[in-house]
Coordinates of C-alpha atoms in Angstrom, one line a residue:
X106 CA 43.2 -37.9 -31.5
X107 CA 42.3 -41.4 -30.9
X108 CA 42.4 -42.3 -34.6
X109 CA 46.0 -41.1 -34.9
X110 CA 47.2 -42.6 -31.7
X111 CA 45.5 -46.0 -32.1
X112 CA 46.8 -46.4 -35.8
X113 CA 50.4 -45.6 -34.7
X114 CA 50.4 -47.9 -31.7
X115 CA 49.2 -50.8 -33.8
X116 CA 52.5 -51.3 -35.6
X117 CA 51.9 -54.8 -36.8
X118 CA 48.7 -53.9 -38.6
X119 CA 47.8 -51.6 -41.5
X120 CA 47.4 -48.2 -39.8
X121 CA 44.7 -47.2 -42.4
X122 CA 42.6 -50.4 -41.5
X123 CA 43.1 -49.8 -37.8
X124 CA 41.9 -46.2 -38.2
X125 CA 38.8 -47.1 -40.3
X126 CA 37.9 -49.8 -37.9
X127 CA 38.1 -47.4 -35.0
X128 CA 35.9 -44.9 -36.9
X129 CA 33.3 -47.5 -37.8
X130 CA 33.0 -48.5 -34.2
X131 CA 32.8 -45.0 -32.9
X132 CA 30.3 -43.8 -35.5
X133 CA 27.9 -46.7 -35.4
X134 CA 25.3 -44.8 -33.2
X135 CA 24.0 -41.5 -34.3
X136 CA 23.5 -39.2 -31.4
X137 CA 20.3 -37.4 -30.8
X138 CA 21.7 -34.0 -31.6
X139 CA 23.1 -35.0 -34.9
X140 CA 21.4 -35.9 -38.3
X141 CA 22.6 -38.9 -40.2
X142 CA 24.2 -36.6 -42.8
X143 CA 26.1 -34.5 -40.1
X144 CA 27.3 -37.7 -38.4
X145 CA 28.5 -39.2 -41.7
X146 CA 30.2 -35.9 -42.7
X147 CA 32.0 -35.8 -39.4
X148 CA 33.2 -39.4 -39.9
X149 CA 34.3 -38.5 -43.5
X150 CA 36.4 -35.6 -42.4
X151 CA 38.3 -37.9 -40.1
X152 CA 38.8 -40.7 -42.6
X153 CA 39.9 -38.3 -45.4
X154 CA 42.2 -36.4 -43.0
X155 CA 43.9 -39.6 -41.9
X156 CA 44.3 -40.7 -45.4
X157 CA 46.0 -37.6 -46.3
X158 CA 48.1 -37.7 -43.1
X159 CA 49.3 -41.2 -43.9
X160 CA 50.2 -40.0 -47.4
X161 CA 51.9 -36.8 -46.4
X162 CA 54.2 -38.5 -43.8
X163 CA 54.8 -41.8 -45.6
X164 CA 58.5 -41.1 -46.0
X165 CA 59.1 -39.6 -42.6
X166 CA 61.4 -41.3 -40.3
X167 CA 59.7 -43.7 -37.9
X168 CA 59.8 -42.9 -34.2
X169 CA 60.3 -45.6 -31.4
X170 CA 57.6 -45.6 -29.0
X171 CA 58.7 -46.1 -25.4
X172 CA 55.4 -45.9 -23.7
X173 CA 51.8 -45.0 -24.2
X174 CA 49.0 -43.7 -21.9
X175 CA 51.5 -43.2 -19.0
X176 CA 49.5 -42.2 -16.0
X177 CA 51.2 -40.3 -13.2
X178 CA 50.4 -39.3 -9.6
X179 CA 53.1 -37.0 -8.2
X180 CA 53.7 -35.0 -5.2
X181 CA 53.9 -31.2 -5.3
X182 CA 57.3 -29.8 -4.4
X183 CA 57.9 -26.9 -2.2
X184 CA 60.0 -24.6 -4.5
X185 CA 62.3 -23.3 -1.8
X186 CA 63.0 -26.2 0.5
X187 CA 62.6 -28.9 -2.0
X188 CA 60.2 -31.0 0.2
X189 CA 57.1 -32.8 -1.1
X190 CA 53.8 -31.7 0.2
X191 CA 51.6 -34.5 1.6
X192 CA 49.7 -36.4 -1.1
X193 CA 46.5 -36.4 1.0
X194 CA 46.8 -32.5 0.8
X195 CA 47.6 -32.0 -2.9
X196 CA 48.8 -34.2 -5.8
X197 CA 49.6 -33.8 -9.5
X198 CA 47.6 -36.2 -11.7
X199 CA 47.7 -36.7 -15.5
X200 CA 48.4 -39.0 -18.3
X201 CA 51.2 -38.7 -20.9
X202 CA 49.9 -39.8 -24.4
X203 CA 53.2 -41.1 -25.7
X204 CA 56.9 -41.2 -24.9
X205 CA 59.0 -41.6 -28.0
X206 CA 62.6 -41.7 -29.1
X207 CA 63.2 -39.7 -32.3
X208 CA 66.5 -39.1 -33.9
X209 CA 68.3 -40.1 -30.6
X210 CA 66.1 -37.8 -28.4
X211 CA 63.4 -38.7 -26.0
X212 CA 60.3 -36.6 -26.2
X213 CA 56.7 -36.4 -25.0
X214 CA 54.6 -36.8 -28.2
X215 CA 51.2 -35.1 -28.4
X216 CA 48.5 -35.0 -31.0
X217 CA 46.5 -31.9 -31.4
X218 CA 43.7 -30.4 -33.5
X219 CA 43.0 -26.8 -34.1
X220 CA 41.1 -24.3 -36.1
X221 CA 44.0 -21.9 -35.9
X222 CA 46.7 -21.4 -38.5
X223 CA 49.6 -23.8 -38.2
X224 CA 51.9 -22.0 -40.6
X225 CA 55.4 -21.7 -39.4
X226 CA 55.1 -18.0 -38.6
X227 CA 51.7 -18.3 -36.9
X228 CA 51.3 -17.4 -33.2
X229 CA 50.1 -21.1 -32.6
X230 CA 53.7 -22.2 -32.2
X231 CA 54.8 -19.3 -30.2
X232 CA 52.0 -19.8 -27.7
X233 CA 53.1 -23.2 -27.1
X234 CA 56.2 -21.9 -25.3
X235 CA 53.8 -21.0 -22.6
X236 CA 51.7 -24.1 -22.7
X237 CA 51.2 -25.7 -19.3
X238 CA 50.2 -29.1 -20.4
X239 CA 53.6 -29.5 -22.3
X240 CA 55.5 -28.4 -19.2
X241 CA 53.4 -30.7 -17.0
X242 CA 54.0 -33.8 -19.2
X243 CA 57.8 -33.1 -19.6
X244 CA 58.1 -32.5 -15.9
X245 CA 56.3 -35.7 -15.1
X246 CA 58.2 -37.7 -17.6
X247 CA 61.5 -36.3 -16.3
X248 CA 60.6 -37.4 -12.7
X249 CA 59.4 -40.8 -13.8
X250 CA 62.3 -41.6 -16.1
X251 CA 65.3 -39.4 -15.1
X252 CA 67.7 -41.7 -17.0
X253 CA 66.1 -40.8 -20.4
X254 CA 66.9 -37.1 -20.3
X255 CA 63.6 -35.8 -21.7
X256 CA 64.2 -33.1 -24.2
X257 CA 60.8 -31.6 -24.5
X258 CA 57.7 -32.4 -26.7
X259 CA 57.1 -33.3 -30.2
X260 CA 53.8 -31.9 -31.5
X261 CA 51.8 -33.5 -34.2
X262 CA 49.1 -31.1 -35.3
X263 CA 46.1 -31.5 -37.5
X264 CA 44.2 -28.2 -38.9
X265 CA 40.6 -28.8 -39.1
X266 CA 39.0 -28.3 -42.5
X267 CA 37.6 -25.0 -43.4
X268 CA 35.8 -26.1 -46.6
X269 CA 32.2 -27.1 -46.1
X270 CA 29.7 -29.4 -48.0
X271 CA 28.3 -27.4 -50.9
X272 CA 26.0 -27.8 -53.9
X273 CA 27.5 -28.8 -57.2
X274 CA 27.0 -26.7 -60.4
X275 CA 24.6 -28.1 -62.9
X276 CA 27.6 -28.7 -65.2
X277 CA 29.5 -30.7 -62.4
X278 CA 26.3 -32.6 -61.6
X279 CA 26.0 -33.6 -65.3
X280 CA 29.6 -34.6 -65.5
X281 CA 29.2 -36.8 -62.3
X282 CA 26.2 -38.5 -63.7
X283 CA 27.8 -39.1 -67.0
X284 CA 31.1 -40.3 -65.8
X285 CA 30.8 -41.3 -62.2
X286 CA 33.9 -39.2 -61.2
X287 CA 34.2 -36.3 -58.8
X288 CA 37.4 -34.7 -57.6
X289 CA 39.4 -37.7 -58.8
X290 CA 37.3 -40.3 -57.0
X291 CA 34.9 -42.8 -58.8
X292 CA 31.4 -43.3 -57.6
X293 CA 28.4 -45.3 -58.7
X294 CA 25.5 -42.9 -59.7
X295 CA 21.9 -43.9 -60.2
X296 CA 19.2 -41.4 -61.6
X297 CA 15.6 -42.2 -61.3
X298 CA 14.1 -40.6 -64.3
X299 CA 10.3 -39.5 -64.1
X300 CA 8.6 -37.5 -66.8
X301 CA 6.2 -36.2 -64.1
X302 CA 8.9 -35.0 -61.8
X303 CA 10.6 -31.5 -62.0
X304 CA 13.3 -31.6 -64.6
X305 CA 12.4 -35.2 -65.3
X306 CA 14.3 -36.6 -62.3
X307 CA 12.8 -38.1 -59.2
X308 CA 16.0 -38.9 -57.3
X309 CA 19.9 -39.1 -57.7
X310 CA 21.7 -41.7 -55.6
X311 CA 25.5 -41.6 -55.2
X312 CA 26.7 -44.9 -54.1
X313 CA 24.2 -45.9 -51.5
X314 CA 23.1 -42.4 -50.5
X315 CA 20.3 -40.2 -52.0
X316 CA 21.6 -36.8 -52.9
X317 CA 19.5 -33.6 -52.2
X318 CA 18.5 -32.1 -55.5
X319 CA 18.3 -28.4 -56.2
X320 CA 16.1 -27.6 -59.3
X321 CA 16.7 -24.8 -61.7
X322 CA 14.9 -23.5 -64.7
X323 CA 17.2 -25.2 -67.2
X324 CA 18.3 -28.2 -65.2
X325 CA 19.1 -29.6 -61.8
X326 CA 22.1 -29.8 -59.5
X327 CA 22.8 -32.0 -56.4
X328 CA 24.4 -31.1 -53.1
X329 CA 27.4 -33.1 -52.1
X330 CA 26.7 -36.2 -50.1
X331 CA 29.3 -36.9 -47.3
X332 CA 31.2 -39.1 -49.6
X333 CA 31.3 -36.4 -52.4
X334 CA 32.5 -33.9 -49.9
X335 CA 35.1 -36.3 -48.5
X336 CA 36.5 -36.6 -52.2
X337 CA 36.8 -32.9 -52.5
X338 CA 38.3 -32.6 -49.1
X339 CA 40.9 -35.2 -49.8
X340 CA 41.8 -33.5 -53.1
X341 CA 42.3 -30.3 -51.2
X342 CA 44.5 -32.0 -48.7
X343 CA 46.6 -33.3 -51.5
X344 CA 46.9 -29.9 -53.1
X345 CA 47.9 -28.1 -49.9
X346 CA 48.9 -30.6 -47.1
X347 CA 50.9 -28.0 -45.2
X348 CA 47.7 -26.2 -44.4
X349 CA 46.4 -29.3 -42.6
X350 CA 49.4 -31.0 -41.1
X351 CA 52.5 -29.8 -39.2
X352 CA 55.0 -31.3 -36.8
X353 CA 57.4 -29.4 -34.6
X354 CA 59.5 -29.9 -31.6
X355 CA 58.7 -27.8 -28.5
X356 CA 61.8 -27.6 -26.2
X357 CA 61.6 -27.5 -22.4
X358 CA 64.9 -26.8 -20.6
X359 CA 65.6 -27.6 -16.9
X360 CA 65.2 -24.0 -16.2
X361 CA 61.7 -24.0 -17.8
X362 CA 60.8 -26.9 -15.6
X363 CA 62.0 -25.2 -12.5
X364 CA 60.0 -22.1 -13.3
X365 CA 56.8 -24.4 -14.0
X366 CA 57.3 -26.1 -10.6
X367 CA 57.1 -22.6 -8.9
X368 CA 54.1 -21.8 -11.0
X369 CA 52.3 -24.9 -9.9
X370 CA 53.1 -24.2 -6.3
X371 CA 51.7 -20.6 -6.7
X372 CA 48.6 -22.0 -8.3
X373 CA 48.2 -24.4 -5.4
X374 CA 48.6 -21.6 -2.8
X375 CA 45.9 -19.5 -4.6
X376 CA 43.5 -22.4 -4.8
X377 CA 44.1 -23.1 -1.0
X378 CA 43.6 -19.7 -0.1
X379 CA 40.3 -19.4 -2.0
X380 CA 39.2 -22.8 -0.6
X381 CA 40.0 -21.8 3.0
X382 CA 38.3 -18.3 2.7
X383 CA 35.4 -19.5 0.6
X384 CA 35.9 -16.7 -1.9
X385 CA 36.6 -17.6 -5.5
X386 CA 37.4 -15.0 -8.2
X387 CA 35.6 -15.1 -11.5
X388 CA 37.2 -15.4 -15.0
X389 CA 34.7 -13.9 -17.4
X390 CA 36.9 -14.6 -20.4
X391 CA 36.6 -18.4 -19.9
X392 CA 32.8 -18.5 -20.1
X393 CA 32.8 -19.0 -24.0
X394 CA 36.4 -19.3 -24.8
X395 CA 36.4 -22.7 -26.3
X396 CA 33.1 -24.2 -25.2
X397 CA 30.1 -22.7 -23.5
X398 CA 30.3 -23.3 -19.6
X399 CA 27.3 -25.2 -18.4
X400 CA 26.8 -22.6 -15.6
X401 CA 26.2 -19.8 -17.9
X402 CA 22.4 -19.9 -17.4
X403 CA 23.1 -19.3 -13.7
X404 CA 26.0 -16.7 -13.9
X405 CA 24.7 -14.4 -16.7
X406 CA 21.3 -13.7 -15.0
X407 CA 23.1 -13.7 -11.6
X408 CA 20.8 -16.5 -10.3
X409 CA 21.0 -16.7 -6.4
X410 CA 21.8 -20.2 -5.3
X411 CA 22.7 -19.6 -1.8
X412 CA 19.1 -20.0 -0.4
X413 CA 19.0 -23.7 -0.5
X414 CA 17.1 -23.9 -3.8
X415 CA 18.7 -25.9 -6.6
X416 CA 17.8 -24.6 -10.1
X417 CA 16.1 -27.0 -12.5
X418 CA 18.6 -29.1 -14.4
X419 CA 21.3 -28.9 -11.7
X420 CA 22.3 -31.1 -8.9
X421 CA 23.7 -29.8 -5.6
X422 CA 26.7 -31.8 -4.5
X423 CA 28.3 -29.5 -2.0
X424 CA 27.1 -28.1 1.2
X425 CA 25.7 -24.6 1.0
X426 CA 28.0 -22.6 3.3
X427 CA 25.1 -20.1 3.9
X428 CA 22.4 -22.3 5.0
X429 CA 24.3 -25.5 5.9
X430 CA 22.0 -27.7 3.8
X431 CA 22.6 -30.1 1.0
X432 CA 20.4 -31.2 -1.9

C-alpha cells in the first residue's frame, strides 16, 4: 500500500526509484520471525509487482491528486432530527488515503491487496457495494468538501501472487549456469567445482546469493533464490496482468450515504447499550477471519479473568467490574 501511494505522490520523481528506495528502507532490518530468504522474497514480491503495475498502467490517463492522508474528526448525526451528538460522547475518526479528480469526477481513491479473485465477475466487487470503509470515506469527504460533489470511490487492487518459490529442474539449472538467463532476466552465476563434493559441485551462487542445491543421481538442481523467483513472478505478471491488477469505480449515491449514517447511529446505540449494561456479545466468526485474535488463548479454553488475576502475557488496563481492582 505504502509503495503504491508514495510512488504516485512523488510526481516529480521516477516512481520506480521512489518505490525501490522505500522498499530498501523498510526491508533493511530482518525481523526475528523471518529468515533472510523469507524477508528477501517478500521484498522481491513487492518490487516485481510494482514493476508490473507501472508497465500495465503506463498508458492510463493520469489522475489529479487533490489531497492525501486527509484526517477527519466528525460528529455523529442523529438520523431523525439531524442534530450532532456531543463530540465528547462520540465522534467519527478516520483518514482518507487520497482524493482525486478523474475524468472530471472527484472520487476517494484507495489501494487494496487481496488473495481473492479480482475477475470482473467475482464476488470481490459485489461485496464492495456493502463496504463500510468506502461509505465512511465518501461520507467524510462529502462533509469536508461539499463543493466537490464526491461521486464515490476509485479502487486500485493488487492480487497477491499465488506462485511460490520452487526448485528448478536439472535441465533449467544447466541452462541457467550456461547462459546466465532465467525467465527472461540475466544473472551472474558462479559454480564452485569440487571433485570431492557430490556431483562435483560445492556451491552455486546466483548474483550475490548462494542457492540451495538439490542433488540427484545424474546431476543437481538448485532452488530459486528470491531474485530468481522474482524473475519468474514478473514473467507471470507480464503474461496475465489482469490476474494481478484491477481498477474499478465504486459508486456511492446520496441515498447510500443517508443509509450509512443511520447504520452508524445504530452501531453507536448498540455499543452504548453494551457499555452501559456491561454485557458484550461475542462474534465467533471473527476469531480467525483474517488474522488470529490475540485473545484466542483466553477465549477458546474459557479462561476466567474476573477474579483479579491477569494471565501471563497480558496486561490489565480496565477496572475489573467484579472485584473493583486494576492491575
